Short mmCIF file of C-alpha atoms and ligand atoms in Angstrom, two decimals:
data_model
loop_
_atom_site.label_atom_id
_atom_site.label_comp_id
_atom_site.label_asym_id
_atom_site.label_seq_id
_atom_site.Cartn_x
_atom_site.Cartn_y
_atom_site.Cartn_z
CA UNK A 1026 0.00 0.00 0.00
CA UNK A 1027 0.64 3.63 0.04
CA UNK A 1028 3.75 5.03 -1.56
CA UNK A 1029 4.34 5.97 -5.22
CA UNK A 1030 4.89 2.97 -6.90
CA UNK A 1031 6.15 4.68 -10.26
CA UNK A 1032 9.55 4.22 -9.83
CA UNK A 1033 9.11 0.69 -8.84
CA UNK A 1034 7.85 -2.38 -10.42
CA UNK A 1035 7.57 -3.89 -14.38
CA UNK A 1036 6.69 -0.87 -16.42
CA UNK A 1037 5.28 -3.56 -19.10
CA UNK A 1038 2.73 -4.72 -16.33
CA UNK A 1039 0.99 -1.09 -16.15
CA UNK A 1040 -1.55 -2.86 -18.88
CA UNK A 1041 -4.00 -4.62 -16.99
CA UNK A 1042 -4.65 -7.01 -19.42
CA UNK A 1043 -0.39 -8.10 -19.49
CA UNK A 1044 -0.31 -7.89 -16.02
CA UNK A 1045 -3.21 -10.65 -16.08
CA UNK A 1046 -1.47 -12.82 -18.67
CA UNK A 1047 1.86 -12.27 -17.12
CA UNK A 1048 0.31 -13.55 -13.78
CA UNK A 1049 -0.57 -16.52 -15.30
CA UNK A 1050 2.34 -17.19 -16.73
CA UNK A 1051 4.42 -16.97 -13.54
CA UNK A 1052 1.64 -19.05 -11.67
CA UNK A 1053 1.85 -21.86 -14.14
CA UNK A 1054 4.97 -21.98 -15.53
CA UNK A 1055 6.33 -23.46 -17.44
CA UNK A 1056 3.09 -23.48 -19.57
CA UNK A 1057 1.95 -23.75 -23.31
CA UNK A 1058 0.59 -20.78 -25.01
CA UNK A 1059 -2.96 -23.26 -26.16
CA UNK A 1060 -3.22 -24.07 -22.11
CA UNK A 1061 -2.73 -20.04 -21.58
CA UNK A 1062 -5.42 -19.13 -24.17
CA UNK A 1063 -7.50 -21.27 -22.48
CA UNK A 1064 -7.04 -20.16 -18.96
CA UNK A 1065 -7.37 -16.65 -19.85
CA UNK A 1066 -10.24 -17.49 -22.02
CA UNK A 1067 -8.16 -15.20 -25.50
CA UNK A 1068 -7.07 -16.66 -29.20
CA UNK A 1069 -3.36 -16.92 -29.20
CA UNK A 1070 -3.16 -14.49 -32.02
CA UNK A 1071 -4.06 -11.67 -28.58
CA UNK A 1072 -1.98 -14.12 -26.36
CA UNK A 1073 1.11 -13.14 -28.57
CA UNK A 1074 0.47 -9.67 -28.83
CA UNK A 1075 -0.04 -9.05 -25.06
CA UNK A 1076 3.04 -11.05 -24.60
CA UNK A 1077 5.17 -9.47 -27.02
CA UNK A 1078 6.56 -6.65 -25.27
CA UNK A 1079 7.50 -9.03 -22.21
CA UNK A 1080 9.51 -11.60 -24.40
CA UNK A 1081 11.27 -8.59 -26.19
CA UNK A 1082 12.26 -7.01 -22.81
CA UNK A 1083 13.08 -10.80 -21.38
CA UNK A 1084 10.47 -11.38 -18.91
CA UNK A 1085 8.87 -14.18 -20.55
CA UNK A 1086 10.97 -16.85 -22.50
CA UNK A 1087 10.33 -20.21 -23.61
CA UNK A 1088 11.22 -22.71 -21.51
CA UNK A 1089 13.29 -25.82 -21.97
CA UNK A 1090 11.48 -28.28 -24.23
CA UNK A 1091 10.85 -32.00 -22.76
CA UNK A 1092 9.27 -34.59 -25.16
CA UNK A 1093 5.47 -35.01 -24.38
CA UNK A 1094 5.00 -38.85 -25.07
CA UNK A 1095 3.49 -38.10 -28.02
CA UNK A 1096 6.83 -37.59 -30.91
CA UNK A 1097 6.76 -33.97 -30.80
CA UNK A 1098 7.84 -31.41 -27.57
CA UNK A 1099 5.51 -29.10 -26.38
CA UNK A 1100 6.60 -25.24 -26.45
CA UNK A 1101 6.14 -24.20 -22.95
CA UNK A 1102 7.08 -20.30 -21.59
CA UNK A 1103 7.89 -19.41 -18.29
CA UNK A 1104 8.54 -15.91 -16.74
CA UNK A 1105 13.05 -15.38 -15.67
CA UNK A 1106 12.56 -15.32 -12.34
CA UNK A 1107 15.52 -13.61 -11.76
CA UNK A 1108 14.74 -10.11 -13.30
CA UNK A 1109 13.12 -8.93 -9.92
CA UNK A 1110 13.89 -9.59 -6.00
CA UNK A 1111 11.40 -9.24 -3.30
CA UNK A 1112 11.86 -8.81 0.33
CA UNK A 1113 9.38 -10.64 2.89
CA UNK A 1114 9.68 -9.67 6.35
CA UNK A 1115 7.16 -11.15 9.62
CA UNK A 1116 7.12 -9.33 12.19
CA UNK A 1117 7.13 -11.65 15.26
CA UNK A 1118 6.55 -10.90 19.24
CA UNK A 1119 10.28 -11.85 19.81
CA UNK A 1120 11.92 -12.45 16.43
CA UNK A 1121 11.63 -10.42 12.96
CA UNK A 1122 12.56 -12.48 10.52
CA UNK A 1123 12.83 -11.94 6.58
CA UNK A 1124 14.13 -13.32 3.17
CA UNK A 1125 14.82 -11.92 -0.50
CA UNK A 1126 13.13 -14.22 -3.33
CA UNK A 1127 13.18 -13.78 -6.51
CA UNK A 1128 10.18 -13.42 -8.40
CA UNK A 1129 9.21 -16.77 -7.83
CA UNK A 1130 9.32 -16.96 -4.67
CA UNK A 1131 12.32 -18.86 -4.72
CA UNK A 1132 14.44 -17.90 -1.16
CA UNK A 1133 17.64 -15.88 -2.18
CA UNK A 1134 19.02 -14.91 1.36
CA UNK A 1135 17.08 -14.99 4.85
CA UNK A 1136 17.94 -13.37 8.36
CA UNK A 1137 16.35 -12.47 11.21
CA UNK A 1138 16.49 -9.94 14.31
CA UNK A 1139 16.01 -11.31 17.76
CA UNK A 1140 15.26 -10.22 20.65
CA UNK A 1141 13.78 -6.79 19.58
CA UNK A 1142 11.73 -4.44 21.75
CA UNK A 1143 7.89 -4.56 20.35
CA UNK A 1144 7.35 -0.60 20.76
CA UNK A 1145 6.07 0.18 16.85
CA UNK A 1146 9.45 2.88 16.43
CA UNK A 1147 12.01 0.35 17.56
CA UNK A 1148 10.44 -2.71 15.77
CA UNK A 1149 10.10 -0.44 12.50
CA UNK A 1150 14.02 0.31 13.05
CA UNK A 1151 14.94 -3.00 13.24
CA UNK A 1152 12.91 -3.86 10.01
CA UNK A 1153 14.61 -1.38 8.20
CA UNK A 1154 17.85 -2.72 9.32
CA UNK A 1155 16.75 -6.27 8.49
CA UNK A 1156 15.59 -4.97 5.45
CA UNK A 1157 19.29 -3.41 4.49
CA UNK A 1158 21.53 -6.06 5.33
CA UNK A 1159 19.55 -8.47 3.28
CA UNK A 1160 19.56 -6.48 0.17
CA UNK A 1161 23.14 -6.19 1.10
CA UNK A 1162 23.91 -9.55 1.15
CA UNK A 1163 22.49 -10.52 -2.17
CA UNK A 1164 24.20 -8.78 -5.35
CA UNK A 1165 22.11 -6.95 -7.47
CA UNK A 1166 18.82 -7.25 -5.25
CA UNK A 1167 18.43 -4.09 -4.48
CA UNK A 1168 18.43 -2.23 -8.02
CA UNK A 1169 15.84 -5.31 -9.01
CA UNK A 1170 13.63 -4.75 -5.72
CA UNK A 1171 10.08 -4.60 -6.19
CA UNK A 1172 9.21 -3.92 -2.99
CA UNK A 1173 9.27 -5.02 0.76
CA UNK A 1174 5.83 -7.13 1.88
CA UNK A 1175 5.55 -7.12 5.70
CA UNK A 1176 3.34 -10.06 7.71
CA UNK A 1177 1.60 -8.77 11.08
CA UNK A 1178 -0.30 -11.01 13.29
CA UNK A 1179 -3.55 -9.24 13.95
CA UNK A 1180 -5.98 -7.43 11.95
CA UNK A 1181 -4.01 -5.76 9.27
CA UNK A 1182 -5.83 -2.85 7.13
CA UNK A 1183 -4.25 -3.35 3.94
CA UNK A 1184 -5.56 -0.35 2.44
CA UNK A 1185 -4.56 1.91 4.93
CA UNK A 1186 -1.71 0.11 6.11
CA UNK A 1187 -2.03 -0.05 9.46
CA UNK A 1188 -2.16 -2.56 12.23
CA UNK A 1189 -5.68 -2.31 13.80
CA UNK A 1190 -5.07 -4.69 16.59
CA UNK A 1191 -2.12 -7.29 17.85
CA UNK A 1192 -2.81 -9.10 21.17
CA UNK A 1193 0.29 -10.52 20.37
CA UNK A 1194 2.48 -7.45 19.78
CA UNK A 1195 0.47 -5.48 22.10
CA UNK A 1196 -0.15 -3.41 19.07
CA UNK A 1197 -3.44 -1.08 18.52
CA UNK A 1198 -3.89 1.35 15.90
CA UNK A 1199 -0.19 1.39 14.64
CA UNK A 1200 0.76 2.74 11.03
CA UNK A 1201 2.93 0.30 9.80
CA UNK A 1202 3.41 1.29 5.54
CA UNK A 1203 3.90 4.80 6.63
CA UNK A 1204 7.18 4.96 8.49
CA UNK A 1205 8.71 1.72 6.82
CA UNK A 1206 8.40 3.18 3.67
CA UNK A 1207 10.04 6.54 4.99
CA UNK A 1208 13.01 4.58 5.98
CA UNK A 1209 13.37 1.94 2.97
CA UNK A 1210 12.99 3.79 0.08
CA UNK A 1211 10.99 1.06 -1.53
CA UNK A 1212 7.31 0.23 -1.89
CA UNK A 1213 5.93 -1.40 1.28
CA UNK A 1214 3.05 -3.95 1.54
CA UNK A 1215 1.31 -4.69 4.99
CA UNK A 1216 -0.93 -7.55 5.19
CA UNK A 1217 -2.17 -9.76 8.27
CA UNK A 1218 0.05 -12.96 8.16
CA UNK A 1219 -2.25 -15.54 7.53
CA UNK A 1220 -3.38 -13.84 4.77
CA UNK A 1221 0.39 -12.77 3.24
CA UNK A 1222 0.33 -16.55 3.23
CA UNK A 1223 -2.99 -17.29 1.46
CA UNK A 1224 -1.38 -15.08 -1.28
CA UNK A 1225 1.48 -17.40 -1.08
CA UNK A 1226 -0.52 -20.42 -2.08
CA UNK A 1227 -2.45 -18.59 -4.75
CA UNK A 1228 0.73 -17.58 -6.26
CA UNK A 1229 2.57 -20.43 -6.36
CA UNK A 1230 1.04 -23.13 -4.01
CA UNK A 1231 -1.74 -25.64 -4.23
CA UNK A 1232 -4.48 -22.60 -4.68
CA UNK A 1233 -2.65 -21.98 -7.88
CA UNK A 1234 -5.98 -24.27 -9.12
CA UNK A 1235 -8.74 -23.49 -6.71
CA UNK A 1236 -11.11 -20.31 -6.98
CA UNK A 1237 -12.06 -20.69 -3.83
CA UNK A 1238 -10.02 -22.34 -0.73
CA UNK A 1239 -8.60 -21.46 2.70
CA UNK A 1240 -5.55 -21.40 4.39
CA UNK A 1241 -5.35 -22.19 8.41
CA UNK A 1242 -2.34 -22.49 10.16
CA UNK A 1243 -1.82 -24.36 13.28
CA UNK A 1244 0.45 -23.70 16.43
CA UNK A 1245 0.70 -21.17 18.96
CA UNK A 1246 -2.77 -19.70 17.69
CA UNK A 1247 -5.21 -20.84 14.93
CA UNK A 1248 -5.43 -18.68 11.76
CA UNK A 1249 -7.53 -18.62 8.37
CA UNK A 1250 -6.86 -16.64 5.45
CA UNK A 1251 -9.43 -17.03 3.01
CA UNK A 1252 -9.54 -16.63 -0.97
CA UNK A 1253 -12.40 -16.01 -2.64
CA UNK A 1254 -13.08 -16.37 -5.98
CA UNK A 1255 -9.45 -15.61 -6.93
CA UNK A 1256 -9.11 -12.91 -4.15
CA UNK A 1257 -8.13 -12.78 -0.76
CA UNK A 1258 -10.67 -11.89 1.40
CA UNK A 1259 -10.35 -9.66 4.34
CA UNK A 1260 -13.40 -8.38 5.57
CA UNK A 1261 -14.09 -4.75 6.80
CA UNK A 1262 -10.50 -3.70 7.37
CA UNK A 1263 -8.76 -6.89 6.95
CA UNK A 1264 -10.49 -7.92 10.41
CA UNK A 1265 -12.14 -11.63 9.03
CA UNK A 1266 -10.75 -14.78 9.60
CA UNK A 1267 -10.02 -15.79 13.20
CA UNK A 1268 -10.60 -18.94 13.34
CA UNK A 1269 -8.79 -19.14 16.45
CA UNK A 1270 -11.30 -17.12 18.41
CA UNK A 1271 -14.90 -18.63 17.15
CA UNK A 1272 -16.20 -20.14 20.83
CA UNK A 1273 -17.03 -23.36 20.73
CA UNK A 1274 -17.16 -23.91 24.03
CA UNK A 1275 -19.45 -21.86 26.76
CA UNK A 1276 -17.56 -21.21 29.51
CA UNK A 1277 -14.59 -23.17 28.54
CA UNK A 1278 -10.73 -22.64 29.02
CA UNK A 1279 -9.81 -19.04 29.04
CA UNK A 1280 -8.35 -17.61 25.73
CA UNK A 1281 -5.59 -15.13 25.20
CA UNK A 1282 -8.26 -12.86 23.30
CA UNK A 1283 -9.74 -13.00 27.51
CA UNK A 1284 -13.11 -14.57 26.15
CA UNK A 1285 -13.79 -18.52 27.27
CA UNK A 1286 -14.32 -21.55 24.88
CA UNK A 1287 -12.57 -20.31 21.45
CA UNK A 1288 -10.90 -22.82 19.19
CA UNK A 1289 -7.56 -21.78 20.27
CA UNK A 1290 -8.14 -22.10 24.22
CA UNK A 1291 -8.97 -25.98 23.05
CA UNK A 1292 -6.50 -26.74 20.26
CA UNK A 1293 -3.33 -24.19 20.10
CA UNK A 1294 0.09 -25.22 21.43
CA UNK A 1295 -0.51 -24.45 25.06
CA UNK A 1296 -4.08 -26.01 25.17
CA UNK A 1297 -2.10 -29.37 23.64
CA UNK A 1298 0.50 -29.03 25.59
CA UNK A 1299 -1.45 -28.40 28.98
CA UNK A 1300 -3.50 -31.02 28.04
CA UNK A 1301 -0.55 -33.76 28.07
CA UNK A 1302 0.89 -32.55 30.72
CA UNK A 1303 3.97 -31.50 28.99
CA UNK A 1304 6.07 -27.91 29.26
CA UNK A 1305 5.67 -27.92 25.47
CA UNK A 1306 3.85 -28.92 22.69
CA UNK A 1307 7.43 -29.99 21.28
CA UNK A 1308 8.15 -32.30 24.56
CA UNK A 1309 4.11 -33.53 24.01
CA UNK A 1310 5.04 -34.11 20.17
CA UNK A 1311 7.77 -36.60 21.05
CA UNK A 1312 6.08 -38.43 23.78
CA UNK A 1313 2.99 -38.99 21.68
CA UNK A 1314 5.35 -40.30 19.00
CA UNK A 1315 7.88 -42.00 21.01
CA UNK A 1316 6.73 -42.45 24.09
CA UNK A 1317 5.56 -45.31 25.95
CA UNK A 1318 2.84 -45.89 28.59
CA UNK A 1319 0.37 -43.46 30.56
CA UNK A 1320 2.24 -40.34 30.12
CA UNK A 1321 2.10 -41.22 26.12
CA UNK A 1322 -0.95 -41.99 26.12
CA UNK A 1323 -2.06 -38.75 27.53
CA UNK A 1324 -0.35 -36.63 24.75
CA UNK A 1325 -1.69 -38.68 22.67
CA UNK A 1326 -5.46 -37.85 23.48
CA UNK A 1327 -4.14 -34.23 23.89
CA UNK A 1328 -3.40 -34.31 20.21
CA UNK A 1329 -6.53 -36.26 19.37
CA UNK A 1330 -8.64 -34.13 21.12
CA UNK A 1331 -6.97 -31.21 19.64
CA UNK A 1332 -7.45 -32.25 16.25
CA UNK A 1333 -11.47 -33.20 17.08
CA UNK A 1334 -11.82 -29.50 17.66
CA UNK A 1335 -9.74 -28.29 14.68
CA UNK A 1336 -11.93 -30.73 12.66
CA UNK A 1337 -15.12 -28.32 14.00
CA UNK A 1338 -13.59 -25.20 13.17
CA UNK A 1339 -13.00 -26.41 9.88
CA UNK A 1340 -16.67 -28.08 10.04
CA UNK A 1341 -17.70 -23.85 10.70
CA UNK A 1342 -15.17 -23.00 7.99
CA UNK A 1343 -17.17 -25.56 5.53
CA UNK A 1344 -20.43 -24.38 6.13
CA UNK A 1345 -20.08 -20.83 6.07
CA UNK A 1346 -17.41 -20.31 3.02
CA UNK A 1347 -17.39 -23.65 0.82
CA UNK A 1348 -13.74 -23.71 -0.16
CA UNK A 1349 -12.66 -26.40 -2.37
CA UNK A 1350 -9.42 -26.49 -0.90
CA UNK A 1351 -8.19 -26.21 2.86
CA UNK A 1352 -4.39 -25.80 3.10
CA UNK A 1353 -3.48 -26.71 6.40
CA UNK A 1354 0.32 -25.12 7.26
CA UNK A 1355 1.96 -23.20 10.17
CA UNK A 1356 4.69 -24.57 13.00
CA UNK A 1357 1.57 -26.82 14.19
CA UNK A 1358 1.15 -29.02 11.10
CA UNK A 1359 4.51 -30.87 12.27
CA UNK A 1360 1.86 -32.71 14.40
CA UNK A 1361 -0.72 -32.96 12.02
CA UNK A 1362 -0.11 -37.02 11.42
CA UNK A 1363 -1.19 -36.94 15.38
CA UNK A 1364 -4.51 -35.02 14.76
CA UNK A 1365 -5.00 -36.15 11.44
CA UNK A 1366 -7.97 -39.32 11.98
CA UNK A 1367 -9.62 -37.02 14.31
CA UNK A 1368 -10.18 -34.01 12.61
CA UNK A 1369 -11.17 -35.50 9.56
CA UNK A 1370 -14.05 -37.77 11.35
CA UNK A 1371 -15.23 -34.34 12.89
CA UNK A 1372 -14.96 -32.47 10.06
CA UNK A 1373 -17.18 -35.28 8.26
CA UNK A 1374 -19.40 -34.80 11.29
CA UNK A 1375 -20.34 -31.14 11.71
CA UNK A 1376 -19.89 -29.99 8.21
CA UNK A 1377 -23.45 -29.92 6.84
CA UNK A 1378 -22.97 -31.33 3.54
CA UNK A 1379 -20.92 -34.17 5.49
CA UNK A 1380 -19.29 -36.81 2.92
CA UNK A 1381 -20.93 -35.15 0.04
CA UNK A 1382 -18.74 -32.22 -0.75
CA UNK A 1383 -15.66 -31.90 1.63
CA UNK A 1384 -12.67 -29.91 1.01
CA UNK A 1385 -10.01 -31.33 0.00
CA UNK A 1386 -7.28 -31.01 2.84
CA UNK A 1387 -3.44 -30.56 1.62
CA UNK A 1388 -0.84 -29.95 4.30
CA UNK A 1389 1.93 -27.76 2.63
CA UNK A 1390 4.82 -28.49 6.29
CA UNK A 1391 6.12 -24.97 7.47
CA UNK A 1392 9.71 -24.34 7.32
CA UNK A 1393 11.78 -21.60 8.85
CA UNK A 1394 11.15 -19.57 5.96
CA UNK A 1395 7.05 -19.97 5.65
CA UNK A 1396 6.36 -16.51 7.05
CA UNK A 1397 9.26 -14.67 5.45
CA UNK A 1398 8.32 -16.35 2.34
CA UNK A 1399 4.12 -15.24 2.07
CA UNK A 1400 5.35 -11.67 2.96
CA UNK A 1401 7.43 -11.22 -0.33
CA UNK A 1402 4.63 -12.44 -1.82
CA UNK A 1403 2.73 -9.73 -1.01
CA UNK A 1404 5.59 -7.58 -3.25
CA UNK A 1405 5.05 -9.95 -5.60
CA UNK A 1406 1.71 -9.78 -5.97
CA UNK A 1407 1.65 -5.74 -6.01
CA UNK A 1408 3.60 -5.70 -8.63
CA UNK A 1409 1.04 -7.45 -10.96
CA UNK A 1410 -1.61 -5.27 -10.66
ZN1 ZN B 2533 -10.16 -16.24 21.86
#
């Protein structure tokens, strides 16, 4: 959001219609020009023409041919991902951490800042830092930046730029585009960090081929990022989508939001881990693997449990949105094989159209560079339209 992008970006993509195309073409790739006339519904006589200004400046070539099965190769084109960087950075309660991809996404250089104080000014320093030494550390990146994508936890206005409200930052009504972009001179993106990674998996992830799916991340808390119709969709100022916090249980286990009951209280990291008895849902992950008798079987149940109430948010998720697709990722999905029989039995149970139309359920494992990752996507993505 919010500074002059003119300067910035693929001058080529200022044509809506290229941009579209071009999108494709990166999503896809490496892809035929017949499959690309049909996605984007144009003869290839207007495929070429679109195109042509991209292949002359290099943006789009074809891509290496491998024999079909049927005698003669198939001439794909794929976008050179290496024409642009992007910089991703999450802003965590104890860690920022960030990468530089290139325009596919692909991870160039990552770092991190620990230990930084959460007041907005500080954190927003040590961003721009972060931001520096990794465009530092990769040659070239910086004169090929598009832009800098930054992942909040919270509700996120992405128009305005601003985070509304953090529980876990302590944050409330903080600009966040405004004074990054003062000090890093590039365009900056600001999007809640479920939904940086919902753009992720449209991009270049299993949504690639869904119109409509969701994204929910397990661990610490329990997030949703939904795409709709091709679109992320936030709600009034970027507030929709916690999952975490739908009650489900009247006067259940307190929640960090303060309210009883909510999904998280029953299935995040500390409800698991509290559950087995454990000091951590790591040390509960291990016993429930590895372990042997009671104590085992307790984490165990925690997990199963867990994964019966994930299965019901899902089941909410189902009846209210329809996605086609439910990507389940986040530092939690290291334990999905441990929730996995559950939550689908309960999902089958409480979604309304039961076995008839279910999602299908794809977990995409987080690595340390998940976060980092979605939030250059949001550069990435800014730069296509
Ligand atoms: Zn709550």
């Amino acid at each position: 959001m919010s500074t002059p992008t003119q300067a910035f970006g693929v001058p080529a993509l200022r044509d809506p219609h290229r941009a579209g195309l071009f999108s494709l073409v990166l999503r896809h790739a490496p892809i035929s020009r017949v499959e690309l006339a049909r996605q984007a519904s144009l003869d290839p006589s207007t495929i070429a023409r679109t195109l042509r200004p991209l292949v002359d400046q290099g943006y789009v070539v074809e891509a290496p041919t491998t024999p079909n099965g049927r005698g003669r190769p198939e001439r794909l084109i794929e976008v050179v991902a290496t024409k642009h960087t992007a910089v991703g950075i999450k802003i965590g309660p104890k860690v920022i951490s960030g990468v530089v991809t290139d325009l596919g996404a692909n991870v160039l250089a990552r770092g991190e800042e620990v230990g930084v104080p959460l007041a907005p000014a500080d954190t927003f320093r040590a961003v721009a830092a972060l931001v520096d030494r990794l465009l530092d550390s990769v040659p070239g990146a910086r004169e090929k930046a598009l832009g800098v994508g930054v992942a909040v936890s919270g509700h996120v206005d992405p128009d305005a730029g601003t985070c509304r409200f953090s529980p876990i930052l302590g944050w409330r009504g903080v600009d966040v585009a405004t004074p990054l972009a003062e000090q890093i001179a590039l365009p900056v993106t600001v999007h809640n960090d479920v939904n940086a990674l919902a753009v992720a998996e449209h991009l270049f992830g299993d949504g690639r081929n869904a119109r409509n799916f969701a994204v929910v991340t397990l661990g610490p808390g329990i997030g949703l990022g939904l795409v709709f119709d091709g679109k992320v969709y936030g709600g009034a100022q970027g507030a929709a989508g916690e999952l975490g916090h739908i009650p489900l249980v009247p006067d259940g286990p307190l929640c960090s939001c303060g309210r009883r009951g909510c999904l998280e209280a029953l299935a995040g990291d500390a409800a698991i881990a509290a559950a087995a008895g454990t000091a951590d849902v790591g040390t509960a992950m291990r016993l429930a693997r590895d372990g042997q008798g009671r104590r085992a079987a307790a984490a165990r149940e925690a997990f199963d449990a867990a994964g019966g109430w994930i299965g019901r948010g899902l089941a909410v998720v189902c009846n209210l949105a329809a996605p086609e697709l439910v990507v389940i990722t986040g530092e939690g999905s290291a334990a999905y094989d441990l929730l996995a029989d559950r939550l689908a039995a309960s999902l089958r149970e409480y979604a309304l159209e039961g076995g008839d139309f279910l999602p299908r359920l794809k977990v995409a494992p987080a690595d340390a560079d998940l976060w980092g990752k979605g939030a250059a996507c949001l550069a990435i993505q800014r730069s296509l339209r």
